[in-house]
PDB file of C-alpha atoms in Angstrom:
ATOM      1  CA  MET A   1     -38.086  49.537-230.763  1.00  0.00           C
ATOM      2  CA  LEU A   2     -34.521  48.906-229.566  1.00  0.00           C
ATOM      3  CA  LEU A   3     -33.774  50.104-226.030  1.00  0.00           C
ATOM      4  CA  ARG A   4     -30.278  50.846-224.759  1.00  0.00           C
ATOM      5  CA  LEU A   5     -29.669  51.488-221.052  1.00  0.00           C
ATOM      6  CA  VAL A   6     -27.002  53.873-219.788  1.00  0.00           C
ATOM      7  CA  GLY A   7     -25.771  54.764-216.282  1.00  0.00           C
ATOM      8  CA  ARG A   8     -27.782  55.918-213.278  1.00  0.00           C
ATOM      9  CA  ARG A   9     -27.531  58.149-210.229  1.00  0.00           C
ATOM     10  CA  ASN A  10     -28.907  57.473-206.780  1.00  0.00           C
ATOM     11  CA  SER A  11     -31.207  60.177-205.508  1.00  0.00           C
ATOM     12  CA  CYS A  12     -32.619  63.593-206.379  1.00  0.00           C
ATOM     13  CA  GLY A  13     -33.522  64.323-202.775  1.00  0.00           C
ATOM     14  CA  GLY A  14     -36.897  63.992-201.116  1.00  0.00           C
ATOM     15  CA  PHE A  15     -39.916  65.463-202.846  1.00  0.00           C
ATOM     16  CA  HIS A  16     -43.435  64.647-203.840  1.00  0.00           C
ATOM     17  CA  PHE A  17     -45.494  65.955-206.727  1.00  0.00           C
ATOM     18  CA  ALA A  18     -49.165  65.686-207.443  1.00  0.00           C
ATOM     19  CA  VAL A  19     -51.709  67.629-209.367  1.00  0.00           C
ATOM     20  CA  GLY A  20     -54.558  68.967-207.304  1.00  0.00           C
ATOM     21  CA  LYS A  21     -58.087  70.242-207.578  1.00  0.00           C
ATOM     22  CA  LYS A  22     -57.953  73.377-205.445  1.00  0.00           C
ATOM     23  CA  ALA A  23     -58.173  76.635-207.383  1.00  0.00           C
ATOM     24  CA  MET A  24     -55.249  79.043-207.183  1.00  0.00           C
ATOM     25  CA  SER A  25     -55.340  82.777-206.586  1.00  0.00           C
ATOM     26  CA  SER A  26     -53.208  85.734-207.597  1.00  0.00           C
ATOM     27  CA  THR A  27     -51.103  87.875-205.255  1.00  0.00           C
ATOM     28  CA  SER A  28     -53.057  91.080-205.803  1.00  0.00           C
ATOM     29  CA  GLU A  29     -53.741  91.483-202.060  1.00  0.00           C
ATOM     30  CA  LEU A  30     -50.075  91.412-201.018  1.00  0.00           C
ATOM     31  CA  ASN A  31     -48.506  94.619-199.758  1.00  0.00           C
ATOM     32  CA  ASP A  32     -45.073  95.952-200.673  1.00  0.00           C
ATOM     33  CA  TRP A  33     -43.423  94.293-197.671  1.00  0.00           C
ATOM     34  CA  ASP A  34     -44.892  90.913-198.608  1.00  0.00           C
ATOM     35  CA  LEU A  35     -43.671  91.320-202.180  1.00  0.00           C
ATOM     36  CA  GLN A  36     -40.195  92.241-200.956  1.00  0.00           C
ATOM     37  CA  LYS A  37     -40.050  89.116-198.797  1.00  0.00           C
ATOM     38  CA  LEU A  38     -41.101  86.978-201.763  1.00  0.00           C
ATOM     39  CA  ALA A  39     -38.352  88.531-203.879  1.00  0.00           C
ATOM     40  CA  LEU A  40     -35.767  87.703-201.210  1.00  0.00           C
ATOM     41  CA  ALA A  41     -37.111  84.160-200.919  1.00  0.00           C
ATOM     42  CA  LYS A  42     -36.821  83.717-204.680  1.00  0.00           C
ATOM     43  CA  GLU A  43     -33.192  84.863-204.620  1.00  0.00           C
ATOM     44  CA  LYS A  44     -32.485  82.371-201.823  1.00  0.00           C
ATOM     45  CA  MET A  45     -34.099  79.612-203.875  1.00  0.00           C
ATOM     46  CA  LEU A  46     -31.953  80.455-206.896  1.00  0.00           C
ATOM     47  CA  LYS A  47     -28.703  80.722-204.943  1.00  0.00           C
ATOM     48  CA  LEU A  48     -28.996  77.855-202.468  1.00  0.00           C
ATOM     49  CA  HIS A  49     -31.513  75.356-203.775  1.00  0.00           C
ATOM     50  CA  LEU A  50     -30.835  75.558-207.510  1.00  0.00           C
ATOM     51  CA  ARG A  51     -27.332  76.914-208.190  1.00  0.00           C
ATOM     52  CA  GLY A  52     -26.200  75.425-204.881  1.00  0.00           C
ATOM     53  CA  ARG A  53     -27.065  71.968-206.165  1.00  0.00           C
ATOM     54  CA  ASP A  54     -26.699  70.916-209.777  1.00  0.00           C
ATOM     55  CA  ILE A  55     -28.845  73.388-211.722  1.00  0.00           C
ATOM     56  CA  THR A  56     -26.317  75.030-214.009  1.00  0.00           C
ATOM     57  CA  ASP A  57     -28.272  75.848-217.174  1.00  0.00           C
ATOM     58  CA  GLY A  58     -28.470  79.631-217.306  1.00  0.00           C
ATOM     59  CA  HIS A  59     -31.675  79.647-219.340  1.00  0.00           C
ATOM     60  CA  VAL A  60     -33.418  77.332-216.870  1.00  0.00           C
ATOM     61  CA  LEU A  61     -32.271  79.493-213.962  1.00  0.00           C
ATOM     62  CA  ALA A  62     -33.578  82.596-215.753  1.00  0.00           C
ATOM     63  CA  ALA A  63     -36.968  80.926-216.292  1.00  0.00           C
ATOM     64  CA  MET A  64     -37.156  79.885-212.640  1.00  0.00           C
ATOM     65  CA  LYS A  65     -36.473  83.509-211.716  1.00  0.00           C
ATOM     66  CA  GLU A  66     -38.981  84.939-214.189  1.00  0.00           C
ATOM     67  CA  VAL A  67     -42.033  82.771-213.450  1.00  0.00           C
ATOM     68  CA  PRO A  68     -43.966  83.969-210.361  1.00  0.00           C
ATOM     69  CA  ARG A  69     -44.360  80.678-208.455  1.00  0.00           C
ATOM     70  CA  GLU A  70     -46.551  82.483-205.918  1.00  0.00           C
ATOM     71  CA  GLU A  71     -49.264  82.644-208.570  1.00  0.00           C
ATOM     72  CA  PHE A  72     -49.393  78.830-208.706  1.00  0.00           C
ATOM     73  CA  VAL A  73     -49.827  77.991-205.011  1.00  0.00           C
ATOM     74  CA  PRO A  74     -52.816  78.394-202.672  1.00  0.00           C
ATOM     75  CA  LYS A  75     -53.316  81.891-201.309  1.00  0.00           C
ATOM     76  CA  ALA A  76     -52.690  80.801-197.722  1.00  0.00           C
ATOM     77  CA  LEU A  77     -49.259  79.439-198.671  1.00  0.00           C
ATOM     78  CA  VAL A  78     -48.020  82.267-200.876  1.00  0.00           C
ATOM     79  CA  HIS A  79     -45.378  83.253-198.315  1.00  0.00           C
ATOM     80  CA  ASN A  80     -43.857  79.756-198.609  1.00  0.00           C
ATOM     81  CA  SER A  81     -43.831  79.723-202.405  1.00  0.00           C
ATOM     82  CA  TYR A  82     -40.048  79.494-202.763  1.00  0.00           C
ATOM     83  CA  GLY A  83     -39.285  77.094-199.931  1.00  0.00           C
ATOM     84  CA  ASP A  84     -37.233  73.990-200.669  1.00  0.00           C
ATOM     85  CA  HIS A  85     -40.173  71.668-200.200  1.00  0.00           C
ATOM     86  CA  PRO A  86     -43.486  70.678-201.745  1.00  0.00           C
ATOM     87  CA  LEU A  87     -46.654  72.556-200.832  1.00  0.00           C
ATOM     88  CA  PRO A  88     -50.134  71.078-200.427  1.00  0.00           C
ATOM     89  CA  LEU A  89     -52.846  72.043-202.850  1.00  0.00           C
ATOM     90  CA  ASP A  90     -55.528  70.136-200.965  1.00  0.00           C
ATOM     91  CA  SER A  91     -55.777  67.073-198.711  1.00  0.00           C
ATOM     92  CA  GLN A  92     -54.585  64.732-201.458  1.00  0.00           C
ATOM     93  CA  ALA A  93     -52.208  66.730-203.610  1.00  0.00           C
ATOM     94  CA  THR A  94     -49.037  68.797-203.566  1.00  0.00           C
ATOM     95  CA  ILE A  95     -46.949  70.915-205.911  1.00  0.00           C
ATOM     96  CA  SER A  96     -43.318  69.848-206.110  1.00  0.00           C
ATOM     97  CA  GLN A  97     -40.387  71.810-204.786  1.00  0.00           C
ATOM     98  CA  PRO A  98     -38.790  74.245-207.214  1.00  0.00           C
ATOM     99  CA  TYR A  99     -35.621  72.149-207.480  1.00  0.00           C
ATOM    100  CA  ILE A 100     -37.355  69.153-209.041  1.00  0.00           C
ATOM    101  CA  VAL A 101     -39.104  71.345-211.627  1.00  0.00           C
ATOM    102  CA  ALA A 102     -35.763  72.918-212.507  1.00  0.00           C
ATOM    103  CA  LEU A 103     -34.038  69.535-212.647  1.00  0.00           C
ATOM    104  CA  MET A 104     -36.580  67.959-215.001  1.00  0.00           C
ATOM    105  CA  THR A 105     -36.474  71.033-217.212  1.00  0.00           C
ATOM    106  CA  GLN A 106     -32.686  71.036-217.312  1.00  0.00           C
ATOM    107  CA  LEU A 107     -32.603  67.328-218.184  1.00  0.00           C
ATOM    108  CA  ALA A 108     -34.922  68.035-221.129  1.00  0.00           C
ATOM    109  CA  LYS A 109     -32.349  70.469-222.624  1.00  0.00           C
ATOM    110  CA  PRO A 110     -34.914  72.998-223.935  1.00  0.00           C
ATOM    111  CA  ARG A 111     -34.179  75.268-226.894  1.00  0.00           C
ATOM    112  CA  ASP A 112     -36.139  78.263-228.140  1.00  0.00           C
ATOM    113  CA  TYR A 113     -37.287  76.486-231.318  1.00  0.00           C
ATOM    114  CA  HIS A 114     -38.570  73.405-229.477  1.00  0.00           C
ATOM    115  CA  ARG A 115     -42.123  72.125-229.160  1.00  0.00           C
ATOM    116  CA  ALA A 116     -42.846  70.677-225.707  1.00  0.00           C
ATOM    117  CA  LEU A 117     -45.503  68.368-224.295  1.00  0.00           C
ATOM    118  CA  ASP A 118     -46.309  68.712-220.595  1.00  0.00           C
ATOM    119  CA  ILE A 119     -48.218  65.770-219.088  1.00  0.00           C
ATOM    120  CA  GLY A 120     -50.061  66.637-215.876  1.00  0.00           C
ATOM    121  CA  THR A 121     -50.773  70.365-216.105  1.00  0.00           C
ATOM    122  CA  GLY A 122     -51.840  70.773-212.484  1.00  0.00           C
ATOM    123  CA  SER A 123     -51.645  74.460-211.634  1.00  0.00           C
ATOM    124  CA  GLY A 124     -49.673  75.176-214.808  1.00  0.00           C
ATOM    125  CA  TYR A 125     -46.302  75.881-213.186  1.00  0.00           C
ATOM    126  CA  GLN A 126     -44.227  73.455-215.271  1.00  0.00           C
ATOM    127  CA  ALA A 127     -45.974  74.656-218.432  1.00  0.00           C
ATOM    128  CA  ALA A 128     -45.087  78.251-217.542  1.00  0.00           C
ATOM    129  CA  ILE A 129     -41.434  77.369-217.012  1.00  0.00           C
ATOM    130  CA  LEU A 130     -41.337  75.630-220.384  1.00  0.00           C
ATOM    131  CA  ALA A 131     -43.136  78.553-222.027  1.00  0.00           C
ATOM    132  CA  GLU A 132     -40.208  80.791-221.078  1.00  0.00           C
ATOM    133  CA  LEU A 133     -37.796  78.461-222.852  1.00  0.00           C
ATOM    134  CA  VAL A 134     -39.426  76.944-225.936  1.00  0.00           C
ATOM    135  CA  ASN A 135     -41.579  77.999-228.865  1.00  0.00           C
ATOM    136  CA  GLU A 136     -44.731  76.002-228.144  1.00  0.00           C
ATOM    137  CA  VAL A 137     -46.094  74.140-225.121  1.00  0.00           C
ATOM    138  CA  TYR A 138     -48.958  71.654-225.219  1.00  0.00           C
ATOM    139  CA  SER A 139     -50.205  70.509-221.838  1.00  0.00           C
ATOM    140  CA  VAL A 140     -52.536  67.615-220.999  1.00  0.00           C
ATOM    141  CA  GLU A 141     -54.473  67.334-217.736  1.00  0.00           C
ATOM    142  CA  ILE A 142     -56.967  64.642-216.749  1.00  0.00           C
ATOM    143  CA  SER A 143     -59.018  66.904-214.444  1.00  0.00           C
ATOM    144  CA  PRO A 144     -61.443  69.258-216.256  1.00  0.00           C
ATOM    145  CA  ASP A 145     -61.427  71.636-213.282  1.00  0.00           C
ATOM    146  CA  LEU A 146     -57.656  71.937-213.384  1.00  0.00           C
ATOM    147  CA  VAL A 147     -57.730  72.515-217.132  1.00  0.00           C
ATOM    148  CA  SER A 148     -60.100  75.445-216.676  1.00  0.00           C
ATOM    149  CA  SER A 149     -58.140  77.076-213.857  1.00  0.00           C
ATOM    150  CA  ALA A 150     -54.759  76.531-215.544  1.00  0.00           C
ATOM    151  CA  GLU A 151     -55.978  78.053-218.810  1.00  0.00           C
ATOM    152  CA  GLU A 152     -57.229  81.146-216.976  1.00  0.00           C
ATOM    153  CA  ARG A 153     -54.034  81.506-214.958  1.00  0.00           C
ATOM    154  CA  LEU A 154     -51.641  81.024-217.855  1.00  0.00           C
ATOM    155  CA  SER A 155     -53.615  83.441-220.015  1.00  0.00           C
ATOM    156  CA  ARG A 156     -53.724  86.053-217.264  1.00  0.00           C
ATOM    157  CA  LEU A 157     -49.959  85.801-216.824  1.00  0.00           C
ATOM    158  CA  GLY A 158     -49.363  86.204-220.560  1.00  0.00           C
ATOM    159  CA  TYR A 159     -48.275  82.692-221.507  1.00  0.00           C
ATOM    160  CA  ASN A 160     -49.887  82.759-224.923  1.00  0.00           C
ATOM    161  CA  ASN A 161     -47.675  79.998-226.332  1.00  0.00           C
ATOM    162  CA  VAL A 162     -49.293  77.375-224.067  1.00  0.00           C
ATOM    163  CA  ARG A 163     -52.338  75.294-224.974  1.00  0.00           C
ATOM    164  CA  VAL A 164     -54.064  73.093-222.401  1.00  0.00           C
ATOM    165  CA  LYS A 165     -56.542  70.294-222.939  1.00  0.00           C
ATOM    166  CA  GLN A 166     -58.353  67.714-220.838  1.00  0.00           C
ATOM    167  CA  GLY A 167     -57.250  64.203-221.686  1.00  0.00           C
ATOM    168  CA  ASN A 168     -55.476  60.983-220.806  1.00  0.00           C
ATOM    169  CA  GLY A 169     -51.775  61.639-220.378  1.00  0.00           C
ATOM    170  CA  TYR A 170     -50.945  58.097-221.466  1.00  0.00           C
ATOM    171  CA  GLN A 171     -52.152  59.051-224.945  1.00  0.00           C
ATOM    172  CA  GLY A 172     -50.176  62.313-225.156  1.00  0.00           C
ATOM    173  CA  TRP A 173     -51.419  64.848-227.712  1.00  0.00           C
ATOM    174  CA  GLU A 174     -50.897  63.261-231.097  1.00  0.00           C
ATOM    175  CA  GLU A 175     -52.307  66.163-233.090  1.00  0.00           C
ATOM    176  CA  HIS A 176     -49.258  68.365-232.455  1.00  0.00           C
ATOM    177  CA  ALA A 177     -46.545  65.692-232.435  1.00  0.00           C
ATOM    178  CA  PRO A 178     -43.634  65.265-232.795  1.00  0.00           C
ATOM    179  CA  TYR A 179     -42.264  66.922-229.647  1.00  0.00           C
ATOM    180  CA  ASN A 180     -38.665  67.786-228.880  1.00  0.00           C
ATOM    181  CA  ILE A 181     -39.454  67.623-225.164  1.00  0.00           C
ATOM    182  CA  ILE A 182     -41.955  65.636-223.121  1.00  0.00           C
ATOM    183  CA  ILE A 183     -42.080  66.093-219.337  1.00  0.00           C
ATOM    184  CA  VAL A 184     -44.369  63.891-217.253  1.00  0.00           C
ATOM    185  CA  ALA A 185     -45.457  64.792-213.704  1.00  0.00           C
ATOM    186  CA  ALA A 186     -46.830  61.415-212.584  1.00  0.00           C
ATOM    187  CA  SER A 187     -45.445  57.907-212.505  1.00  0.00           C
ATOM    188  CA  PRO A 188     -46.687  55.088-214.768  1.00  0.00           C
ATOM    189  CA  PRO A 189     -45.552  51.498-214.118  1.00  0.00           C
ATOM    190  CA  LYS A 190     -43.877  51.495-217.529  1.00  0.00           C
ATOM    191  CA  ILE A 191     -43.131  54.045-220.233  1.00  0.00           C
ATOM    192  CA  PRO A 192     -46.258  54.730-222.339  1.00  0.00           C
ATOM    193  CA  ASN A 193     -45.674  53.739-225.968  1.00  0.00           C
ATOM    194  CA  ALA A 194     -47.662  56.703-227.268  1.00  0.00           C
ATOM    195  CA  LEU A 195     -45.282  59.178-225.643  1.00  0.00           C
ATOM    196  CA  VAL A 196     -42.248  57.517-227.206  1.00  0.00           C
ATOM    197  CA  GLU A 197     -43.971  57.513-230.587  1.00  0.00           C
ATOM    198  CA  GLN A 198     -44.766  61.234-230.281  1.00  0.00           C
ATOM    199  CA  LEU A 199     -41.170  62.106-229.400  1.00  0.00           C
ATOM    200  CA  ALA A 200     -39.115  63.598-232.219  1.00  0.00           C
ATOM    201  CA  VAL A 201     -35.860  61.945-233.210  1.00  0.00           C
ATOM    202  CA  GLY A 202     -33.263  63.532-230.958  1.00  0.00           C
ATOM    203  CA  GLY A 203     -35.980  64.502-228.470  1.00  0.00           C
ATOM    204  CA  ARG A 204     -36.025  63.812-224.734  1.00  0.00           C
ATOM    205  CA  LEU A 205     -38.737  62.338-222.531  1.00  0.00           C
ATOM    206  CA  ILE A 206     -38.314  63.046-218.799  1.00  0.00           C
ATOM    207  CA  ILE A 207     -40.535  60.701-216.815  1.00  0.00           C
ATOM    208  CA  PRO A 208     -40.712  59.004-213.410  1.00  0.00           C
ATOM    209  CA  VAL A 209     -41.313  55.278-213.859  1.00  0.00           C
ATOM    210  CA  GLY A 210     -42.295  52.642-211.316  1.00  0.00           C
ATOM    211  CA  THR A 211     -44.714  51.881-208.494  1.00  0.00           C
ATOM    212  CA  SER A 212     -43.283  51.397-204.998  1.00  0.00           C
ATOM    213  CA  VAL A 213     -39.799  52.268-206.282  1.00  0.00           C
ATOM    214  CA  GLN A 214     -39.599  54.997-208.911  1.00  0.00           C
ATOM    215  CA  LEU A 215     -36.757  56.218-211.080  1.00  0.00           C
ATOM    216  CA  LEU A 216     -36.622  59.491-212.944  1.00  0.00           C
ATOM    217  CA  ASP A 217     -35.763  58.331-216.454  1.00  0.00           C
ATOM    218  CA  VAL A 218     -34.245  60.337-219.284  1.00  0.00           C
ATOM    219  CA  ILE A 219     -35.397  58.791-222.560  1.00  0.00           C
ATOM    220  CA  THR A 220     -33.647  59.932-225.730  1.00  0.00           C
ATOM    221  CA  LYS A 221     -35.021  58.956-229.124  1.00  0.00           C
ATOM    222  CA  VAL A 222     -31.939  58.102-231.149  1.00  0.00           C
ATOM    223  CA  SER A 223     -33.855  57.059-234.264  1.00  0.00           C
ATOM    224  CA  ASP A 224     -37.337  55.921-235.246  1.00  0.00           C
ATOM    225  CA  THR A 225     -36.386  52.444-234.028  1.00  0.00           C
ATOM    226  CA  GLN A 226     -34.055  53.090-231.086  1.00  0.00           C
ATOM    227  CA  ILE A 227     -34.188  54.882-227.737  1.00  0.00           C
ATOM    228  CA  THR A 228     -31.743  55.146-224.866  1.00  0.00           C
ATOM    229  CA  ARG A 229     -32.924  55.077-221.266  1.00  0.00           C
ATOM    230  CA  GLU A 230     -30.879  56.699-218.506  1.00  0.00           C
ATOM    231  CA  PRO A 231     -32.240  56.190-214.960  1.00  0.00           C
ATOM    232  CA  TYR A 232     -31.181  59.467-213.364  1.00  0.00           C
ATOM    233  CA  CYS A 233     -32.279  59.271-209.724  1.00  0.00           C
ATOM    234  CA  ASN A 234     -34.844  57.921-207.275  1.00  0.00           C
ATOM    235  CA  VAL A 235     -38.039  59.954-206.949  1.00  0.00           C
ATOM    236  CA  SER A 236     -41.543  59.801-205.501  1.00  0.00           C
ATOM    237  CA  PHE A 237     -44.470  60.872-207.694  1.00  0.00           C
ATOM    238  CA  VAL A 238     -48.173  60.156-207.677  1.00  0.00           C
ATOM    239  CA  ARG A 239     -49.448  57.343-209.859  1.00  0.00           C
ATOM    240  CA  MET A 240     -50.245  58.266-213.437  1.00  0.00           C
ATOM    241  CA  ILE A 241     -53.950  57.637-214.143  1.00  0.00           C
ATOM    242  CA  ASN A 242     -54.841  55.689-217.270  1.00  0.00           C
ATOM    243  CA  ASP A 243     -58.502  56.670-217.713  1.00  0.00           C
ATOM    244  CA  GLN A 244     -59.328  55.110-221.040  1.00  0.00           C
TER     245      GLN A 244
END
């Protein structure tokens, strides 16, 4: 397949993303004052950390406002749900800051008729954001425990257009291809061929690539035989596991 490179930017700002194994909880025990503080924190996130940077897509901003991020973080950290920083899920994993989720979603250019593939389900937050914006979301997670908890959470929150399965993200989910959007939440050393093959013509693959130095790449499938690759900014993600 022919590859054409286009320009690049320098940095998206510091962040770290990983998928974790710690189960999430709902916010059913929060009182009215706690809920009010969360609402104010969400408005601050939207105004300063998203609109105040380069998140300009109105549909993406609406999705970031609609999805209750507090449902996707550990109970003890609910009050920090909308901070401009990652949050730990356990001793080895974090959930990325809201800005990076919004940025990757915006770069994918979602439309309401699109079919999306989400690699690295984690707590299900990225899948939920996509579910607000596209017709169908298919999400692949390597951890069986995370698959179970994400399915329960997404179902409870009413995201009935999301399907989750346990599997190797390198292989994608061929059964439901092609995808207009593929978003990957871990960094392989090179772009997996299967993901490019499962991308629809005109579709976009948003993926961090590299080992010690990583770039957030925007891959556009121009035709069945040609892609363009735009390195957008420097990032730091966990290594993508190839468990064959």
